[in-house]
Amino acid sequence: YLKENPVDVIITSGPPHSLHLIGMKLKSKLNVKWISDFRDPWTNIDYFHRLPLSNQSLTKHQQLEESVVKNSDHVIVVGNTMKQEFLAYNAQVDVISNGFDTYQNDEDIVLDDEFTITHMGMMNADRNPRSLWHVLKKLSDTNTDFKKALKIRLIGKVADEVKEELMLFEKNQVEFIDYLNHTEVHKYQCASQLLLLSINNVPNAKGIVTGKIFEYLQAKRPILAIGPEDGDAADILNTTKAGKIFDFREEEKLEAYVSSLFAQYKVRNLVVDSNNIDGYHRKQLTKELARIIKKINA
């Protein structure tokens, strides 16, 4: 097909990273320009250490990943941590993060009456923010107003062990909601008092940038994050001033921060003054992709 319908540039986007192997082969056979786009890491993805791989299989994955990065005319990644790793094999690496689309009629959404802390997406064992549960339980036990107002809302698939830990709370303090379509999820995001971003507590946690962080930015509600304070997600929150992140075991500062947010909620002044979020709009990200395509095709 490509011999009869030639193209200037091929872009392979993974996972699945097997697509990059197809791109590498096409470049070799047709001498076409090729961009490999990593929307998630390959051997550094959060669950990779759980895969039942033999030493030989592990070595093969690493060799294939290195070969893809070395042979690409340009490499695109979602965060600076992955960029620094790949620069060892290819000087042409750029960050184009995930992003958000424009929604309409957000002004019609009314904030929740309760002190809602909402998490969107899968909550598995690695992503379980135990320090936050401990803090919320402590504040509930010592502050009657906090206990009455608190609502922990988890939308999406939740691991059984997370549900077991949440049995610490009263039933009316926790709400589980199964799958919702994108429009409904956005409404919950905009109506929530706080949005919870929980980074997987795994060896490569610094490089994890979940897609939901960009949806959270667009919702313009305060983001409370648990994860590495020097990671890629922290950089985004610090740059946009859209929220604050606390290390996995940091409970004292987290408690003080949640208490301050609750005080703002009590006087109906819990807001976020975020900035620099337009750069994460998909229109801007697409412009950056177009710039790269033009550059390698010059």
PDB file of C-alpha atoms in Angstrom:
ATOM      1  CA  TYR A   1       0.000   0.000   0.000  1.00  0.00           C
ATOM      2  CA  LEU A   2       2.724   2.472   0.940  1.00  0.00           C
ATOM      3  CA  LYS A   3       4.657   1.810  -2.273  1.00  0.00           C
ATOM      4  CA  GLU A   4       1.557   2.783  -4.253  1.00  0.00           C
ATOM      5  CA  ASN A   5       0.489   5.534  -1.829  1.00  0.00           C
ATOM      6  CA  PRO A   6       3.703   7.064  -0.458  1.00  0.00           C
ATOM      7  CA  VAL A   7       3.601   9.159   2.702  1.00  0.00           C
ATOM      8  CA  ASP A   8       6.077  11.635   4.152  1.00  0.00           C
ATOM      9  CA  VAL A   9       6.070  10.416   7.750  1.00  0.00           C
ATOM     10  CA  ILE A  10       4.820   7.382   9.656  1.00  0.00           C
ATOM     11  CA  ILE A  11       3.840   7.771  13.318  1.00  0.00           C
ATOM     12  CA  THR A  12       3.470   4.707  15.532  1.00  0.00           C
ATOM     13  CA  SER A  13       1.820   5.277  18.898  1.00  0.00           C
ATOM     14  CA  GLY A  14       2.097   2.751  21.706  1.00  0.00           C
ATOM     15  CA  PRO A  15       1.164   0.879  23.718  1.00  0.00           C
ATOM     16  CA  PRO A  16       0.854  -1.626  22.241  1.00  0.00           C
ATOM     17  CA  HIS A  17       4.565  -1.156  21.598  1.00  0.00           C
ATOM     18  CA  SER A  18       4.480  -3.870  18.945  1.00  0.00           C
ATOM     19  CA  LEU A  19       3.339  -1.035  16.660  1.00  0.00           C
ATOM     20  CA  HIS A  20       6.796   0.493  16.998  1.00  0.00           C
ATOM     21  CA  LEU A  21       8.330  -2.723  15.677  1.00  0.00           C
ATOM     22  CA  ILE A  22       6.107  -2.366  12.601  1.00  0.00           C
ATOM     23  CA  GLY A  23       7.237   1.252  12.187  1.00  0.00           C
ATOM     24  CA  MET A  24      10.888   0.264  12.503  1.00  0.00           C
ATOM     25  CA  LYS A  25      10.468  -2.409   9.832  1.00  0.00           C
ATOM     26  CA  LEU A  26       8.683  -0.008   7.464  1.00  0.00           C
ATOM     27  CA  LYS A  27      11.463   2.533   7.847  1.00  0.00           C
ATOM     28  CA  SER A  28      14.036  -0.160   7.047  1.00  0.00           C
ATOM     29  CA  LYS A  29      12.201  -1.449   3.973  1.00  0.00           C
ATOM     30  CA  LEU A  30      10.888   1.835   2.534  1.00  0.00           C
ATOM     31  CA  ASN A  31      13.323   4.430   3.929  1.00  0.00           C
ATOM     32  CA  VAL A  32      10.361   6.489   5.154  1.00  0.00           C
ATOM     33  CA  LYS A  33      10.657   9.001   8.023  1.00  0.00           C
ATOM     34  CA  TRP A  34       9.367   7.520  11.283  1.00  0.00           C
ATOM     35  CA  ILE A  35       8.223   8.997  14.620  1.00  0.00           C
ATOM     36  CA  SER A  36       7.724   6.661  17.593  1.00  0.00           C
ATOM     37  CA  ASP A  37       5.237   8.028  20.119  1.00  0.00           C
ATOM     38  CA  PHE A  38       5.232   6.575  23.646  1.00  0.00           C
ATOM     39  CA  ARG A  39       1.945   7.356  25.414  1.00  0.00           C
ATOM     40  CA  ASP A  40       3.083   5.042  28.206  1.00  0.00           C
ATOM     41  CA  PRO A  41       6.514   3.651  29.082  1.00  0.00           C
ATOM     42  CA  TRP A  42       7.556   0.232  27.788  1.00  0.00           C
ATOM     43  CA  THR A  43       9.832  -1.516  30.292  1.00  0.00           C
ATOM     44  CA  ASN A  44       9.273   1.227  32.877  1.00  0.00           C
ATOM     45  CA  ILE A  45       5.487   1.076  32.948  1.00  0.00           C
ATOM     46  CA  ASP A  46       4.086   0.799  36.475  1.00  0.00           C
ATOM     47  CA  TYR A  47       3.005  -2.859  36.221  1.00  0.00           C
ATOM     48  CA  PHE A  48       6.039  -4.173  34.314  1.00  0.00           C
ATOM     49  CA  HIS A  49       7.681  -5.490  37.490  1.00  0.00           C
ATOM     50  CA  ARG A  50       4.618  -7.675  38.062  1.00  0.00           C
ATOM     51  CA  LEU A  51       4.809  -9.461  34.710  1.00  0.00           C
ATOM     52  CA  PRO A  52       5.973 -13.097  34.943  1.00  0.00           C
ATOM     53  CA  LEU A  53       8.931 -12.678  32.599  1.00  0.00           C
ATOM     54  CA  SER A  54      11.977 -14.908  32.338  1.00  0.00           C
ATOM     55  CA  ASN A  55      15.393 -13.231  32.279  1.00  0.00           C
ATOM     56  CA  GLN A  56      15.582 -13.926  28.569  1.00  0.00           C
ATOM     57  CA  SER A  57      12.199 -12.295  27.934  1.00  0.00           C
ATOM     58  CA  LEU A  58      13.124  -9.283  30.050  1.00  0.00           C
ATOM     59  CA  THR A  59      16.361  -8.819  28.123  1.00  0.00           C
ATOM     60  CA  LYS A  60      14.475  -9.082  24.820  1.00  0.00           C
ATOM     61  CA  HIS A  61      12.003  -6.361  25.858  1.00  0.00           C
ATOM     62  CA  GLN A  62      14.884  -4.068  26.808  1.00  0.00           C
ATOM     63  CA  GLN A  63      16.723  -4.740  23.555  1.00  0.00           C
ATOM     64  CA  LEU A  64      13.632  -4.087  21.432  1.00  0.00           C
ATOM     65  CA  GLU A  65      12.859  -0.857  23.289  1.00  0.00           C
ATOM     66  CA  GLU A  66      16.418   0.407  22.854  1.00  0.00           C
ATOM     67  CA  SER A  67      16.377  -0.512  19.167  1.00  0.00           C
ATOM     68  CA  VAL A  68      13.106   1.363  18.586  1.00  0.00           C
ATOM     69  CA  VAL A  69      14.370   4.507  20.290  1.00  0.00           C
ATOM     70  CA  LYS A  70      17.750   4.435  18.509  1.00  0.00           C
ATOM     71  CA  ASN A  71      16.255   3.907  15.035  1.00  0.00           C
ATOM     72  CA  SER A  72      13.448   6.477  15.260  1.00  0.00           C
ATOM     73  CA  ASP A  73      13.893   9.726  13.361  1.00  0.00           C
ATOM     74  CA  HIS A  74      12.145  11.368  16.297  1.00  0.00           C
ATOM     75  CA  VAL A  75      10.749  10.135  19.605  1.00  0.00           C
ATOM     76  CA  ILE A  76       7.770  11.616  21.440  1.00  0.00           C
ATOM     77  CA  VAL A  77       7.110  10.894  25.123  1.00  0.00           C
ATOM     78  CA  VAL A  78       4.587  12.093  27.723  1.00  0.00           C
ATOM     79  CA  GLY A  79       6.962  13.302  30.435  1.00  0.00           C
ATOM     80  CA  ASN A  80      10.439  14.593  31.241  1.00  0.00           C
ATOM     81  CA  THR A  81      11.504  11.479  33.145  1.00  0.00           C
ATOM     82  CA  MET A  82      11.026   9.274  30.084  1.00  0.00           C
ATOM     83  CA  LYS A  83      12.683  11.915  27.931  1.00  0.00           C
ATOM     84  CA  GLN A  84      15.837  11.859  30.066  1.00  0.00           C
ATOM     85  CA  GLU A  85      15.950   8.051  29.865  1.00  0.00           C
ATOM     86  CA  PHE A  86      15.581   7.988  26.085  1.00  0.00           C
ATOM     87  CA  LEU A  87      18.101  10.772  25.429  1.00  0.00           C
ATOM     88  CA  ALA A  88      20.793   8.184  26.156  1.00  0.00           C
ATOM     89  CA  TYR A  89      19.841   6.497  22.857  1.00  0.00           C
ATOM     90  CA  ASN A  90      18.498   9.315  20.668  1.00  0.00           C
ATOM     91  CA  ALA A  91      19.051  13.086  20.799  1.00  0.00           C
ATOM     92  CA  GLN A  92      15.741  13.797  19.046  1.00  0.00           C
ATOM     93  CA  VAL A  93      13.254  13.347  21.906  1.00  0.00           C
ATOM     94  CA  ASP A  94      10.409  15.747  22.708  1.00  0.00           C
ATOM     95  CA  VAL A  95       7.666  15.802  25.312  1.00  0.00           C
ATOM     96  CA  ILE A  96       4.080  16.042  24.104  1.00  0.00           C
ATOM     97  CA  SER A  97       1.895  15.256  27.077  1.00  0.00           C
ATOM     98  CA  ASN A  98      -1.654  14.039  27.033  1.00  0.00           C
ATOM     99  CA  GLY A  99      -4.247  16.795  27.277  1.00  0.00           C
ATOM    100  CA  PHE A 100      -7.866  17.845  27.450  1.00  0.00           C
ATOM    101  CA  ASP A 101     -10.633  18.904  25.081  1.00  0.00           C
ATOM    102  CA  THR A 102     -12.925  21.910  25.397  1.00  0.00           C
ATOM    103  CA  TYR A 103     -16.246  21.402  27.139  1.00  0.00           C
ATOM    104  CA  GLN A 104     -19.272  23.663  27.017  1.00  0.00           C
ATOM    105  CA  ASN A 105     -21.765  24.839  29.653  1.00  0.00           C
ATOM    106  CA  ASP A 106     -19.457  24.220  32.622  1.00  0.00           C
ATOM    107  CA  GLU A 107     -21.019  27.267  34.253  1.00  0.00           C
ATOM    108  CA  ASP A 108     -24.270  25.323  34.709  1.00  0.00           C
ATOM    109  CA  ILE A 109     -22.606  22.807  37.048  1.00  0.00           C
ATOM    110  CA  VAL A 110     -23.235  23.399  40.772  1.00  0.00           C
ATOM    111  CA  LEU A 111     -20.627  22.451  43.365  1.00  0.00           C
ATOM    112  CA  ASP A 112     -21.419  19.576  45.706  1.00  0.00           C
ATOM    113  CA  ASP A 113     -22.855  20.529  49.104  1.00  0.00           C
ATOM    114  CA  GLU A 114     -20.669  17.910  50.792  1.00  0.00           C
ATOM    115  CA  PHE A 115     -16.893  18.062  51.144  1.00  0.00           C
ATOM    116  CA  THR A 116     -16.387  15.688  48.238  1.00  0.00           C
ATOM    117  CA  ILE A 117     -13.007  14.186  47.417  1.00  0.00           C
ATOM    118  CA  THR A 118     -13.404  12.485  44.048  1.00  0.00           C
ATOM    119  CA  HIS A 119     -11.129  10.043  42.243  1.00  0.00           C
ATOM    120  CA  MET A 120     -11.721   9.100  38.617  1.00  0.00           C
ATOM    121  CA  GLY A 121     -10.510   5.868  37.046  1.00  0.00           C
ATOM    122  CA  MET A 122      -9.082   2.599  38.280  1.00  0.00           C
ATOM    123  CA  MET A 123      -7.966   2.451  41.900  1.00  0.00           C
ATOM    124  CA  ASN A 124      -5.732  -0.602  42.225  1.00  0.00           C
ATOM    125  CA  ALA A 125      -3.513  -1.764  45.075  1.00  0.00           C
ATOM    126  CA  ASP A 126      -0.455   0.209  43.887  1.00  0.00           C
ATOM    127  CA  ARG A 127      -2.531   3.380  43.624  1.00  0.00           C
ATOM    128  CA  ASN A 128      -4.128   3.090  47.056  1.00  0.00           C
ATOM    129  CA  PRO A 129      -3.408   6.393  48.936  1.00  0.00           C
ATOM    130  CA  ARG A 130      -3.216   4.962  52.447  1.00  0.00           C
ATOM    131  CA  SER A 131      -1.781   8.139  53.956  1.00  0.00           C
ATOM    132  CA  LEU A 132      -4.836  10.085  52.820  1.00  0.00           C
ATOM    133  CA  TRP A 133      -7.268   7.547  54.286  1.00  0.00           C
ATOM    134  CA  HIS A 134      -5.416   7.749  57.610  1.00  0.00           C
ATOM    135  CA  VAL A 135      -5.604  11.542  57.615  1.00  0.00           C
ATOM    136  CA  LEU A 136      -9.282  11.650  56.662  1.00  0.00           C
ATOM    137  CA  LYS A 137     -10.134   9.102  59.350  1.00  0.00           C
ATOM    138  CA  LYS A 138      -8.221  11.075  61.979  1.00  0.00           C
ATOM    139  CA  LEU A 139      -9.977  14.309  61.031  1.00  0.00           C
ATOM    140  CA  SER A 140     -13.357  12.549  61.066  1.00  0.00           C
ATOM    141  CA  ASP A 141     -12.711  11.207  64.557  1.00  0.00           C
ATOM    142  CA  THR A 142     -11.665  14.587  65.945  1.00  0.00           C
ATOM    143  CA  ASN A 143     -13.946  16.980  64.051  1.00  0.00           C
ATOM    144  CA  THR A 144     -17.703  16.348  64.002  1.00  0.00           C
ATOM    145  CA  ASP A 145     -18.317  18.906  61.246  1.00  0.00           C
ATOM    146  CA  PHE A 146     -15.665  17.287  59.070  1.00  0.00           C
ATOM    147  CA  LYS A 147     -17.161  13.837  59.622  1.00  0.00           C
ATOM    148  CA  LYS A 148     -20.644  15.010  58.625  1.00  0.00           C
ATOM    149  CA  ALA A 149     -19.422  16.798  55.502  1.00  0.00           C
ATOM    150  CA  LEU A 150     -16.869  14.284  54.170  1.00  0.00           C
ATOM    151  CA  LYS A 151     -17.735  12.257  51.085  1.00  0.00           C
ATOM    152  CA  ILE A 152     -15.072  10.039  49.463  1.00  0.00           C
ATOM    153  CA  ARG A 153     -16.224   9.299  45.920  1.00  0.00           C
ATOM    154  CA  LEU A 154     -14.478   6.722  43.743  1.00  0.00           C
ATOM    155  CA  ILE A 155     -15.642   6.492  40.144  1.00  0.00           C
ATOM    156  CA  GLY A 156     -14.445   3.435  38.241  1.00  0.00           C
ATOM    157  CA  LYS A 157     -13.029   0.031  39.118  1.00  0.00           C
ATOM    158  CA  VAL A 158     -11.785  -0.216  42.709  1.00  0.00           C
ATOM    159  CA  ALA A 159      -9.624  -3.065  44.028  1.00  0.00           C
ATOM    160  CA  ASP A 160     -11.080  -5.152  46.853  1.00  0.00           C
ATOM    161  CA  GLU A 161      -8.252  -4.283  49.231  1.00  0.00           C
ATOM    162  CA  VAL A 162      -8.965  -0.572  48.735  1.00  0.00           C
ATOM    163  CA  LYS A 163     -12.631  -1.176  49.537  1.00  0.00           C
ATOM    164  CA  GLU A 164     -11.608  -3.060  52.673  1.00  0.00           C
ATOM    165  CA  GLU A 165      -9.477  -0.142  53.866  1.00  0.00           C
ATOM    166  CA  LEU A 166     -12.337   2.267  53.259  1.00  0.00           C
ATOM    167  CA  MET A 167     -14.483   0.269  55.687  1.00  0.00           C
ATOM    168  CA  LEU A 168     -12.781   2.469  58.306  1.00  0.00           C
ATOM    169  CA  PHE A 169     -15.351   5.106  57.398  1.00  0.00           C
ATOM    170  CA  GLU A 170     -19.101   5.309  57.884  1.00  0.00           C
ATOM    171  CA  LYS A 171     -21.060   3.950  54.925  1.00  0.00           C
ATOM    172  CA  ASN A 172     -22.479   7.372  54.103  1.00  0.00           C
ATOM    173  CA  GLN A 173     -18.948   8.801  53.875  1.00  0.00           C
ATOM    174  CA  VAL A 174     -17.915   6.605  50.920  1.00  0.00           C
ATOM    175  CA  GLU A 175     -19.525   6.353  47.494  1.00  0.00           C
ATOM    176  CA  PHE A 176     -18.575   3.896  44.742  1.00  0.00           C
ATOM    177  CA  ILE A 177     -19.753   4.627  41.217  1.00  0.00           C
ATOM    178  CA  ASP A 178     -19.165   2.211  38.343  1.00  0.00           C
ATOM    179  CA  TYR A 179     -18.267   3.158  34.792  1.00  0.00           C
ATOM    180  CA  LEU A 180     -19.636   6.468  33.474  1.00  0.00           C
ATOM    181  CA  ASN A 181     -19.369   7.993  30.026  1.00  0.00           C
ATOM    182  CA  HIS A 182     -16.931  10.849  29.476  1.00  0.00           C
ATOM    183  CA  THR A 183     -19.567  13.584  29.690  1.00  0.00           C
ATOM    184  CA  GLU A 184     -20.884  12.345  33.033  1.00  0.00           C
ATOM    185  CA  VAL A 185     -17.373  11.986  34.429  1.00  0.00           C
ATOM    186  CA  HIS A 186     -16.645  15.591  33.514  1.00  0.00           C
ATOM    187  CA  LYS A 187     -19.749  16.788  35.372  1.00  0.00           C
ATOM    188  CA  TYR A 188     -18.636  14.987  38.519  1.00  0.00           C
ATOM    189  CA  GLN A 189     -15.158  16.498  38.181  1.00  0.00           C
ATOM    190  CA  CYS A 190     -16.490  20.037  37.909  1.00  0.00           C
ATOM    191  CA  ALA A 191     -18.921  19.566  40.803  1.00  0.00           C
ATOM    192  CA  SER A 192     -16.433  18.023  43.230  1.00  0.00           C
ATOM    193  CA  GLN A 193     -14.866  20.094  45.991  1.00  0.00           C
ATOM    194  CA  LEU A 194     -11.528  18.285  45.578  1.00  0.00           C
ATOM    195  CA  LEU A 195     -10.085  16.012  42.899  1.00  0.00           C
ATOM    196  CA  LEU A 196      -7.852  13.171  44.057  1.00  0.00           C
ATOM    197  CA  LEU A 197      -4.796  12.261  41.976  1.00  0.00           C
ATOM    198  CA  SER A 198      -3.119   9.127  43.290  1.00  0.00           C
ATOM    199  CA  ILE A 199       0.167   8.060  41.690  1.00  0.00           C
ATOM    200  CA  ASN A 200       1.102   4.374  41.734  1.00  0.00           C
ATOM    201  CA  ASN A 201       3.562   3.614  44.529  1.00  0.00           C
ATOM    202  CA  VAL A 202       6.014   1.719  42.311  1.00  0.00           C
ATOM    203  CA  PRO A 203       9.746   2.027  41.477  1.00  0.00           C
ATOM    204  CA  ASN A 204       9.126   4.296  38.465  1.00  0.00           C
ATOM    205  CA  ALA A 205       6.570   6.518  40.204  1.00  0.00           C
ATOM    206  CA  LYS A 206       8.445   9.737  39.313  1.00  0.00           C
ATOM    207  CA  GLY A 207       7.746   9.235  35.620  1.00  0.00           C
ATOM    208  CA  ILE A 208       4.026   8.475  35.918  1.00  0.00           C
ATOM    209  CA  VAL A 209       1.733  11.107  34.421  1.00  0.00           C
ATOM    210  CA  THR A 210      -1.808   9.764  34.420  1.00  0.00           C
ATOM    211  CA  GLY A 211      -4.185  10.999  31.737  1.00  0.00           C
ATOM    212  CA  LYS A 212      -6.692  12.123  34.352  1.00  0.00           C
ATOM    213  CA  ILE A 213      -4.459  14.969  35.549  1.00  0.00           C
ATOM    214  CA  PHE A 214      -5.221  16.891  32.351  1.00  0.00           C
ATOM    215  CA  GLU A 215      -8.976  16.325  32.690  1.00  0.00           C
ATOM    216  CA  TYR A 216      -8.626  17.587  36.253  1.00  0.00           C
ATOM    217  CA  LEU A 217      -6.873  20.731  35.035  1.00  0.00           C
ATOM    218  CA  GLN A 218      -9.721  21.469  32.667  1.00  0.00           C
ATOM    219  CA  ALA A 219     -12.312  20.995  35.441  1.00  0.00           C
ATOM    220  CA  LYS A 220     -10.643  23.825  37.407  1.00  0.00           C
ATOM    221  CA  ARG A 221     -11.147  22.289  40.835  1.00  0.00           C
ATOM    222  CA  PRO A 222      -8.344  21.952  43.434  1.00  0.00           C
ATOM    223  CA  ILE A 223      -6.225  18.829  42.926  1.00  0.00           C
ATOM    224  CA  LEU A 224      -4.966  16.879  45.921  1.00  0.00           C
ATOM    225  CA  ALA A 225      -2.213  14.486  44.825  1.00  0.00           C
ATOM    226  CA  ILE A 226      -0.348  11.659  46.540  1.00  0.00           C
ATOM    227  CA  GLY A 227       2.950  10.722  44.910  1.00  0.00           C
ATOM    228  CA  PRO A 228       6.594  11.751  44.436  1.00  0.00           C
ATOM    229  CA  GLU A 229       7.105  15.432  45.201  1.00  0.00           C
ATOM    230  CA  ASP A 230       9.868  15.567  42.569  1.00  0.00           C
ATOM    231  CA  GLY A 231       8.052  13.645  39.815  1.00  0.00           C
ATOM    232  CA  ASP A 232       6.564  14.641  36.462  1.00  0.00           C
ATOM    233  CA  ALA A 233       3.045  14.986  37.881  1.00  0.00           C
ATOM    234  CA  ALA A 234       4.390  17.311  40.577  1.00  0.00           C
ATOM    235  CA  ASP A 235       6.011  19.480  37.887  1.00  0.00           C
ATOM    236  CA  ILE A 236       2.643  19.908  36.162  1.00  0.00           C
ATOM    237  CA  LEU A 237       0.856  20.812  39.390  1.00  0.00           C
ATOM    238  CA  ASN A 238       3.587  23.272  40.381  1.00  0.00           C
ATOM    239  CA  THR A 239       3.638  24.901  36.932  1.00  0.00           C
ATOM    240  CA  THR A 240      -0.142  25.309  36.770  1.00  0.00           C
ATOM    241  CA  LYS A 241      -0.695  25.980  40.490  1.00  0.00           C
ATOM    242  CA  ALA A 242      -3.670  23.627  40.168  1.00  0.00           C
ATOM    243  CA  GLY A 243      -3.038  21.674  43.346  1.00  0.00           C
ATOM    244  CA  LYS A 244      -0.535  20.243  45.778  1.00  0.00           C
ATOM    245  CA  ILE A 245       1.225  16.890  46.001  1.00  0.00           C
ATOM    246  CA  PHE A 246       2.362  14.996  49.098  1.00  0.00           C
ATOM    247  CA  ASP A 247       4.748  12.064  49.339  1.00  0.00           C
ATOM    248  CA  PHE A 248       3.307   8.599  49.963  1.00  0.00           C
ATOM    249  CA  ARG A 249       4.189   8.636  53.688  1.00  0.00           C
ATOM    250  CA  GLU A 250       3.759  12.337  54.418  1.00  0.00           C
ATOM    251  CA  GLU A 251       0.778  12.576  56.788  1.00  0.00           C
ATOM    252  CA  GLU A 252       1.499  15.558  59.041  1.00  0.00           C
ATOM    253  CA  LYS A 253       1.661  18.159  56.261  1.00  0.00           C
ATOM    254  CA  LEU A 254      -1.173  16.423  54.424  1.00  0.00           C
ATOM    255  CA  GLU A 255      -3.410  16.697  57.494  1.00  0.00           C
ATOM    256  CA  ALA A 256      -2.684  20.408  57.863  1.00  0.00           C
ATOM    257  CA  TYR A 257      -3.401  20.983  54.164  1.00  0.00           C
ATOM    258  CA  VAL A 258      -6.710  19.090  54.167  1.00  0.00           C
ATOM    259  CA  SER A 259      -7.742  20.991  57.291  1.00  0.00           C
ATOM    260  CA  SER A 260      -7.018  24.293  55.541  1.00  0.00           C
ATOM    261  CA  LEU A 261      -9.045  23.212  52.496  1.00  0.00           C
ATOM    262  CA  PHE A 262     -11.939  22.214  54.732  1.00  0.00           C
ATOM    263  CA  ALA A 263     -11.833  25.634  56.401  1.00  0.00           C
ATOM    264  CA  GLN A 264     -12.109  27.248  52.957  1.00  0.00           C
ATOM    265  CA  TYR A 265     -14.977  24.913  52.081  1.00  0.00           C
ATOM    266  CA  LYS A 266     -16.839  25.931  55.260  1.00  0.00           C
ATOM    267  CA  VAL A 267     -16.889  29.573  54.171  1.00  0.00           C
ATOM    268  CA  ARG A 268     -17.666  28.620  50.538  1.00  0.00           C
ATOM    269  CA  ASN A 269     -14.287  29.805  49.334  1.00  0.00           C
ATOM    270  CA  LEU A 270     -12.648  26.577  48.174  1.00  0.00           C
ATOM    271  CA  VAL A 271     -11.362  27.582  44.745  1.00  0.00           C
ATOM    272  CA  VAL A 272      -8.261  27.145  42.619  1.00  0.00           C
ATOM    273  CA  ASP A 273      -6.409  29.915  40.806  1.00  0.00           C
ATOM    274  CA  SER A 274      -4.688  27.765  38.195  1.00  0.00           C
ATOM    275  CA  ASN A 275      -2.786  29.159  35.237  1.00  0.00           C
ATOM    276  CA  ASN A 276      -0.770  28.011  32.226  1.00  0.00           C
ATOM    277  CA  ILE A 277      -3.228  25.195  31.512  1.00  0.00           C
ATOM    278  CA  ASP A 278      -3.888  26.227  27.888  1.00  0.00           C
ATOM    279  CA  GLY A 279      -0.662  24.528  26.858  1.00  0.00           C
ATOM    280  CA  TYR A 280      -2.292  21.195  27.678  1.00  0.00           C
ATOM    281  CA  HIS A 281      -5.247  21.760  25.349  1.00  0.00           C
ATOM    282  CA  ARG A 282      -5.139  19.173  22.567  1.00  0.00           C
ATOM    283  CA  LYS A 283      -5.153  21.922  19.919  1.00  0.00           C
ATOM    284  CA  GLN A 284      -1.856  23.255  21.303  1.00  0.00           C
ATOM    285  CA  LEU A 285      -0.392  19.764  21.599  1.00  0.00           C
ATOM    286  CA  THR A 286      -1.335  19.034  17.996  1.00  0.00           C
ATOM    287  CA  LYS A 287       0.475  22.196  16.885  1.00  0.00           C
ATOM    288  CA  GLU A 288       3.616  20.866  18.563  1.00  0.00           C
ATOM    289  CA  LEU A 289       3.218  17.540  16.760  1.00  0.00           C
ATOM    290  CA  ALA A 290       2.824  19.372  13.451  1.00  0.00           C
ATOM    291  CA  ARG A 291       6.041  21.306  14.153  1.00  0.00           C
ATOM    292  CA  ILE A 292       7.946  18.053  14.676  1.00  0.00           C
ATOM    293  CA  ILE A 293       6.534  16.474  11.520  1.00  0.00           C
ATOM    294  CA  LYS A 294       7.570  19.512   9.468  1.00  0.00           C
ATOM    295  CA  LYS A 295      11.012  19.528  11.059  1.00  0.00           C
ATOM    296  CA  ILE A 296      11.912  15.932  10.199  1.00  0.00           C
ATOM    297  CA  ASN A 297      10.352  16.252   6.734  1.00  0.00           C
ATOM    298  CA  ALA A 298      12.261  19.438   5.836  1.00  0.00           C
TER     299      ALA A 298
END
